[in-house]
Amino acid sequence: MADRPHQNSAETQNTRAPRSPQPNHSITFSNSNTSAFLRTLKDHAPNSSQLVGLLSLLISGSILLLLAGLTVTATVLGVIFFTPLILFTSPIWFPIGAFLFVVTAAFVSLCGFGVALVGGLSWIYRYFRGMHPPGSDRFDYARSRIYDTASHVKDYATQYGGYLQSKVKDAAPGA
C-alpha cells in the first residue's frame, strides 16, 4: 500500500464508471489462463436439477452407508452375545438342523421329480395323440433305426442260423 500514490476521495469518485442497472458478478483476472479456466468452468456448471439430483444422491448414499454400518455393528454384537447360547444348545440344534435339511432336500427333490414326471407324461400324451411335440421327429428317427437294426439282425440270424447249428453239431456230435 505504501507503493501506491494516495488519491483523495474526490478524484476517486470522478474516475469511477457510472453504475449500470444490472450488477456485474463476473470475476476478472489479469491472467488470461485463469480467465479462460473460469469461463470454461462457468460454461460447464451444473443446472439446478442436476444439483438437486446430486444432493439426493449424497443424502441417500449417506443414509445407506449409515444403515450398513448399523447392520454390521448389530451382527457383530449379536454374534458376541449369542455365541455362548449357541454353543450350549448346539447338541439340540445340530440334529434338528440336519433333520430339517434332509426333509427340505427330499421335498425339493420330490417336487422336481414330480414336475419332470408331469412334463414327460404330457409329452407322451401329445405324441400319441399326434400333436408332434418338440423332439418327436428325433424320437421317430431313433425308433426307425432300432427297427431297421432289429430287422437286419433277424434276417442275418435266419440266413446263417442253420449254418451255425450245423457247426455246433460237428463240434459236439453227441449233442
mmCIF file of C-alpha atoms in Angstrom:
data_model
loop_
_atom_site.group_PDB
_atom_site.id
_atom_site.type_symbol
_atom_site.label_atom_id
_atom_site.label_comp_id
_atom_site.label_asym_id
_atom_site.label_seq_id
_atom_site.Cartn_x
_atom_site.Cartn_y
_atom_site.Cartn_z
ATOM 1 C CA MET A 1 0.000 0.000 0.000
ATOM 2 C CA ALA A 2 2.944 2.277 0.525
ATOM 3 C CA ASP A 3 3.843 1.935 -3.183
ATOM 4 C CA ARG A 4 0.550 3.286 -4.436
ATOM 5 C CA PRO A 5 0.155 7.002 -4.612
ATOM 6 C CA HIS A 6 -2.595 8.261 -2.364
ATOM 7 C CA GLN A 7 -5.625 9.684 -4.062
ATOM 8 C CA ASN A 8 -8.169 11.774 -2.404
ATOM 9 C CA SER A 9 -11.756 10.722 -2.351
ATOM 10 C CA ALA A 10 -12.861 13.391 -4.829
ATOM 11 C CA GLU A 11 -10.544 12.097 -7.560
ATOM 12 C CA THR A 12 -11.616 8.531 -6.930
ATOM 13 C CA GLN A 13 -15.285 9.371 -7.265
ATOM 14 C CA ASN A 14 -14.760 11.262 -10.526
ATOM 15 C CA THR A 15 -12.777 8.454 -12.189
ATOM 16 C CA ARG A 16 -15.242 5.682 -11.371
ATOM 17 C CA ALA A 17 -17.512 4.365 -14.098
ATOM 18 C CA PRO A 18 -21.199 5.109 -13.751
ATOM 19 C CA ARG A 19 -23.216 2.295 -12.192
ATOM 20 C CA SER A 20 -25.195 0.065 -14.502
ATOM 21 C CA PRO A 21 -28.673 -1.130 -13.531
ATOM 22 C CA GLN A 22 -27.563 -4.817 -13.686
ATOM 23 C CA PRO A 23 -24.717 -5.644 -11.281
ATOM 24 C CA ASN A 24 -21.792 -7.478 -12.909
ATOM 25 C CA HIS A 25 -20.915 -10.547 -10.838
ATOM 26 C CA SER A 26 -18.177 -11.869 -13.098
ATOM 27 C CA ILE A 27 -14.680 -12.114 -11.721
ATOM 28 C CA THR A 28 -11.960 -10.610 -13.857
ATOM 29 C CA PHE A 29 -8.328 -11.512 -13.590
ATOM 30 C CA SER A 30 -5.356 -10.098 -15.404
ATOM 31 C CA ASN A 31 -4.090 -13.599 -16.260
ATOM 32 C CA SER A 32 -5.678 -14.903 -19.467
ATOM 33 C CA ASN A 33 -5.250 -18.593 -18.486
ATOM 34 C CA THR A 34 -7.173 -18.069 -15.280
ATOM 35 C CA SER A 35 -9.983 -16.224 -17.023
ATOM 36 C CA ALA A 36 -10.213 -18.942 -19.700
ATOM 37 C CA PHE A 37 -10.403 -21.588 -16.978
ATOM 38 C CA LEU A 38 -13.127 -19.720 -15.125
ATOM 39 C CA ARG A 39 -15.066 -19.199 -18.363
ATOM 40 C CA THR A 40 -14.874 -22.948 -19.101
ATOM 41 C CA LEU A 41 -15.910 -23.734 -15.544
ATOM 42 C CA LYS A 42 -18.871 -21.388 -15.819
ATOM 43 C CA ASP A 43 -19.932 -22.972 -19.137
ATOM 44 C CA HIS A 44 -19.877 -26.459 -17.625
ATOM 45 C CA ALA A 45 -21.576 -25.588 -14.362
ATOM 46 C CA PRO A 46 -24.493 -27.889 -13.447
ATOM 47 C CA ASN A 47 -28.036 -26.615 -13.559
ATOM 48 C CA SER A 48 -30.412 -26.714 -10.603
ATOM 49 C CA SER A 49 -31.964 -30.116 -11.398
ATOM 50 C CA GLN A 50 -28.514 -31.686 -11.569
ATOM 51 C CA LEU A 51 -27.638 -30.128 -8.228
ATOM 52 C CA VAL A 52 -30.833 -31.495 -6.668
ATOM 53 C CA GLY A 53 -30.032 -34.920 -8.095
ATOM 54 C CA LEU A 54 -26.502 -34.800 -6.707
ATOM 55 C CA LEU A 55 -27.797 -33.684 -3.340
ATOM 56 C CA SER A 56 -30.362 -36.510 -3.208
ATOM 57 C CA LEU A 57 -27.657 -38.979 -4.253
ATOM 58 C CA LEU A 58 -25.375 -37.806 -1.462
ATOM 59 C CA ILE A 59 -28.167 -37.958 1.132
ATOM 60 C CA SER A 60 -29.309 -41.426 0.009
ATOM 61 C CA GLY A 61 -25.752 -42.723 -0.081
ATOM 62 C CA SER A 62 -25.016 -41.457 3.410
ATOM 63 C CA ILE A 63 -28.221 -42.975 4.787
ATOM 64 C CA LEU A 64 -27.398 -46.327 3.188
ATOM 65 C CA LEU A 65 -23.837 -46.164 4.487
ATOM 66 C CA LEU A 66 -25.157 -45.449 7.974
ATOM 67 C CA LEU A 67 -27.618 -48.360 7.764
ATOM 68 C CA ALA A 68 -24.870 -50.700 6.536
ATOM 69 C CA GLY A 69 -22.703 -49.695 9.472
ATOM 70 C CA LEU A 70 -25.553 -50.257 11.916
ATOM 71 C CA THR A 71 -26.247 -53.668 10.375
ATOM 72 C CA VAL A 72 -22.628 -54.778 10.670
ATOM 73 C CA THR A 73 -22.447 -53.492 14.243
ATOM 74 C CA ALA A 74 -25.663 -55.279 15.243
ATOM 75 C CA THR A 75 -24.450 -58.509 13.611
ATOM 76 C CA VAL A 76 -21.122 -58.423 15.436
ATOM 77 C CA LEU A 77 -22.775 -57.646 18.757
ATOM 78 C CA GLY A 78 -25.340 -60.405 18.181
ATOM 79 C CA VAL A 79 -22.608 -62.934 17.482
ATOM 80 C CA ILE A 80 -20.713 -61.829 20.597
ATOM 81 C CA PHE A 81 -23.730 -62.072 22.882
ATOM 82 C CA PHE A 82 -25.379 -65.180 21.428
ATOM 83 C CA THR A 83 -22.296 -67.368 20.867
ATOM 84 C CA PRO A 84 -22.411 -68.897 24.386
ATOM 85 C CA LEU A 85 -26.104 -69.672 23.984
ATOM 86 C CA ILE A 86 -25.498 -71.249 20.587
ATOM 87 C CA LEU A 87 -22.598 -73.324 21.918
ATOM 88 C CA PHE A 88 -24.517 -74.615 24.940
ATOM 89 C CA THR A 89 -27.587 -75.542 22.915
ATOM 90 C CA SER A 90 -25.731 -76.933 19.878
ATOM 91 C CA PRO A 91 -26.382 -80.590 20.875
ATOM 92 C CA ILE A 92 -30.067 -79.775 20.356
ATOM 93 C CA TRP A 93 -29.776 -77.594 17.251
ATOM 94 C CA PHE A 94 -27.455 -79.781 15.193
ATOM 95 C CA PRO A 95 -29.765 -82.838 14.956
ATOM 96 C CA ILE A 96 -32.763 -80.592 14.357
ATOM 97 C CA GLY A 97 -30.884 -78.705 11.637
ATOM 98 C CA ALA A 98 -29.705 -81.922 9.982
ATOM 99 C CA PHE A 99 -33.235 -83.329 10.057
ATOM 100 C CA LEU A 100 -34.706 -80.140 8.575
ATOM 101 C CA PHE A 101 -32.022 -80.125 5.875
ATOM 102 C CA VAL A 102 -32.796 -83.731 4.873
ATOM 103 C CA VAL A 103 -36.557 -83.105 4.900
ATOM 104 C CA THR A 104 -36.180 -79.929 2.814
ATOM 105 C CA ALA A 105 -33.866 -81.635 0.316
ATOM 106 C CA ALA A 106 -36.283 -84.554 -0.003
ATOM 107 C CA PHE A 107 -39.236 -82.207 -0.548
ATOM 108 C CA VAL A 108 -37.412 -80.158 -3.188
ATOM 109 C CA SER A 109 -36.251 -83.333 -4.952
ATOM 110 C CA LEU A 110 -39.770 -84.764 -4.861
ATOM 111 C CA CYS A 111 -41.163 -81.557 -6.360
ATOM 112 C CA GLY A 112 -38.518 -81.605 -9.092
ATOM 113 C CA PHE A 113 -39.205 -85.249 -9.936
ATOM 114 C CA GLY A 114 -42.940 -84.521 -9.952
ATOM 115 C CA VAL A 115 -42.500 -81.653 -12.411
ATOM 116 C CA ALA A 116 -40.289 -83.842 -14.621
ATOM 117 C CA LEU A 117 -42.873 -86.656 -14.488
ATOM 118 C CA VAL A 118 -45.744 -84.338 -15.416
ATOM 119 C CA GLY A 119 -43.691 -82.892 -18.277
ATOM 120 C CA GLY A 120 -42.765 -86.361 -19.549
ATOM 121 C CA LEU A 121 -46.333 -87.657 -19.346
ATOM 122 C CA SER A 122 -47.582 -84.549 -21.128
ATOM 123 C CA TRP A 123 -45.050 -85.104 -23.922
ATOM 124 C CA ILE A 124 -46.043 -88.774 -24.258
ATOM 125 C CA TYR A 125 -49.750 -87.878 -24.331
ATOM 126 C CA ARG A 126 -49.208 -85.285 -27.053
ATOM 127 C CA TYR A 127 -47.002 -87.683 -29.021
ATOM 128 C CA PHE A 128 -49.571 -90.478 -29.055
ATOM 129 C CA ARG A 129 -52.388 -88.045 -29.853
ATOM 130 C CA GLY A 130 -50.422 -86.975 -32.963
ATOM 131 C CA MET A 131 -49.727 -83.396 -31.885
ATOM 132 C CA HIS A 132 -45.973 -83.658 -32.715
ATOM 133 C CA PRO A 133 -44.378 -82.282 -29.543
ATOM 134 C CA PRO A 134 -40.810 -80.910 -29.697
ATOM 135 C CA GLY A 135 -38.300 -83.702 -30.309
ATOM 136 C CA SER A 136 -40.808 -86.155 -31.766
ATOM 137 C CA ASP A 137 -39.007 -86.231 -35.114
ATOM 138 C CA ARG A 138 -35.780 -87.355 -33.418
ATOM 139 C CA PHE A 139 -37.756 -89.950 -31.481
ATOM 140 C CA ASP A 140 -39.294 -91.272 -34.714
ATOM 141 C CA TYR A 141 -35.856 -91.402 -36.361
ATOM 142 C CA ALA A 142 -34.388 -93.366 -33.434
ATOM 143 C CA ARG A 143 -37.358 -95.734 -33.455
ATOM 144 C CA SER A 144 -36.943 -96.405 -37.178
ATOM 145 C CA ARG A 145 -33.195 -97.014 -36.722
ATOM 146 C CA ILE A 146 -33.868 -99.507 -33.938
ATOM 147 C CA TYR A 147 -36.493 -101.261 -36.069
ATOM 148 C CA ASP A 148 -34.150 -101.426 -39.083
ATOM 149 C CA THR A 149 -31.305 -102.814 -36.965
ATOM 150 C CA ALA A 150 -33.598 -105.438 -35.452
ATOM 151 C CA SER A 151 -34.781 -106.430 -38.935
ATOM 152 C CA HIS A 152 -31.201 -106.815 -40.183
ATOM 153 C CA VAL A 153 -30.266 -108.924 -37.159
ATOM 154 C CA LYS A 154 -33.338 -111.114 -37.716
ATOM 155 C CA ASP A 155 -32.517 -111.581 -41.411
ATOM 156 C CA TYR A 156 -28.890 -112.378 -40.600
ATOM 157 C CA ALA A 157 -29.975 -114.917 -37.991
ATOM 158 C CA THR A 158 -32.342 -116.646 -40.384
ATOM 159 C CA GLN A 159 -29.709 -116.825 -43.137
ATOM 160 C CA TYR A 160 -26.831 -118.037 -41.021
ATOM 161 C CA GLY A 161 -28.749 -119.717 -38.210
ATOM 162 C CA GLY A 162 -28.771 -123.116 -39.889
ATOM 163 C CA TYR A 163 -25.060 -122.838 -40.666
ATOM 164 C CA LEU A 164 -24.258 -122.182 -37.051
ATOM 165 C CA GLN A 165 -26.493 -125.042 -35.892
ATOM 166 C CA SER A 166 -24.617 -127.483 -38.145
ATOM 167 C CA LYS A 167 -21.245 -126.282 -36.852
ATOM 168 C CA VAL A 168 -22.398 -126.803 -33.279
ATOM 169 C CA LYS A 169 -23.383 -130.421 -34.086
ATOM 170 C CA ASP A 170 -19.979 -131.010 -35.694
ATOM 171 C CA ALA A 171 -18.201 -129.730 -32.637
ATOM 172 C CA ALA A 172 -20.298 -131.832 -30.258
ATOM 173 C CA PRO A 173 -21.525 -134.880 -32.176
ATOM 174 C CA GLY A 174 -23.401 -136.350 -29.272
ATOM 175 C CA ALA A 175 -25.273 -133.204 -28.538
#
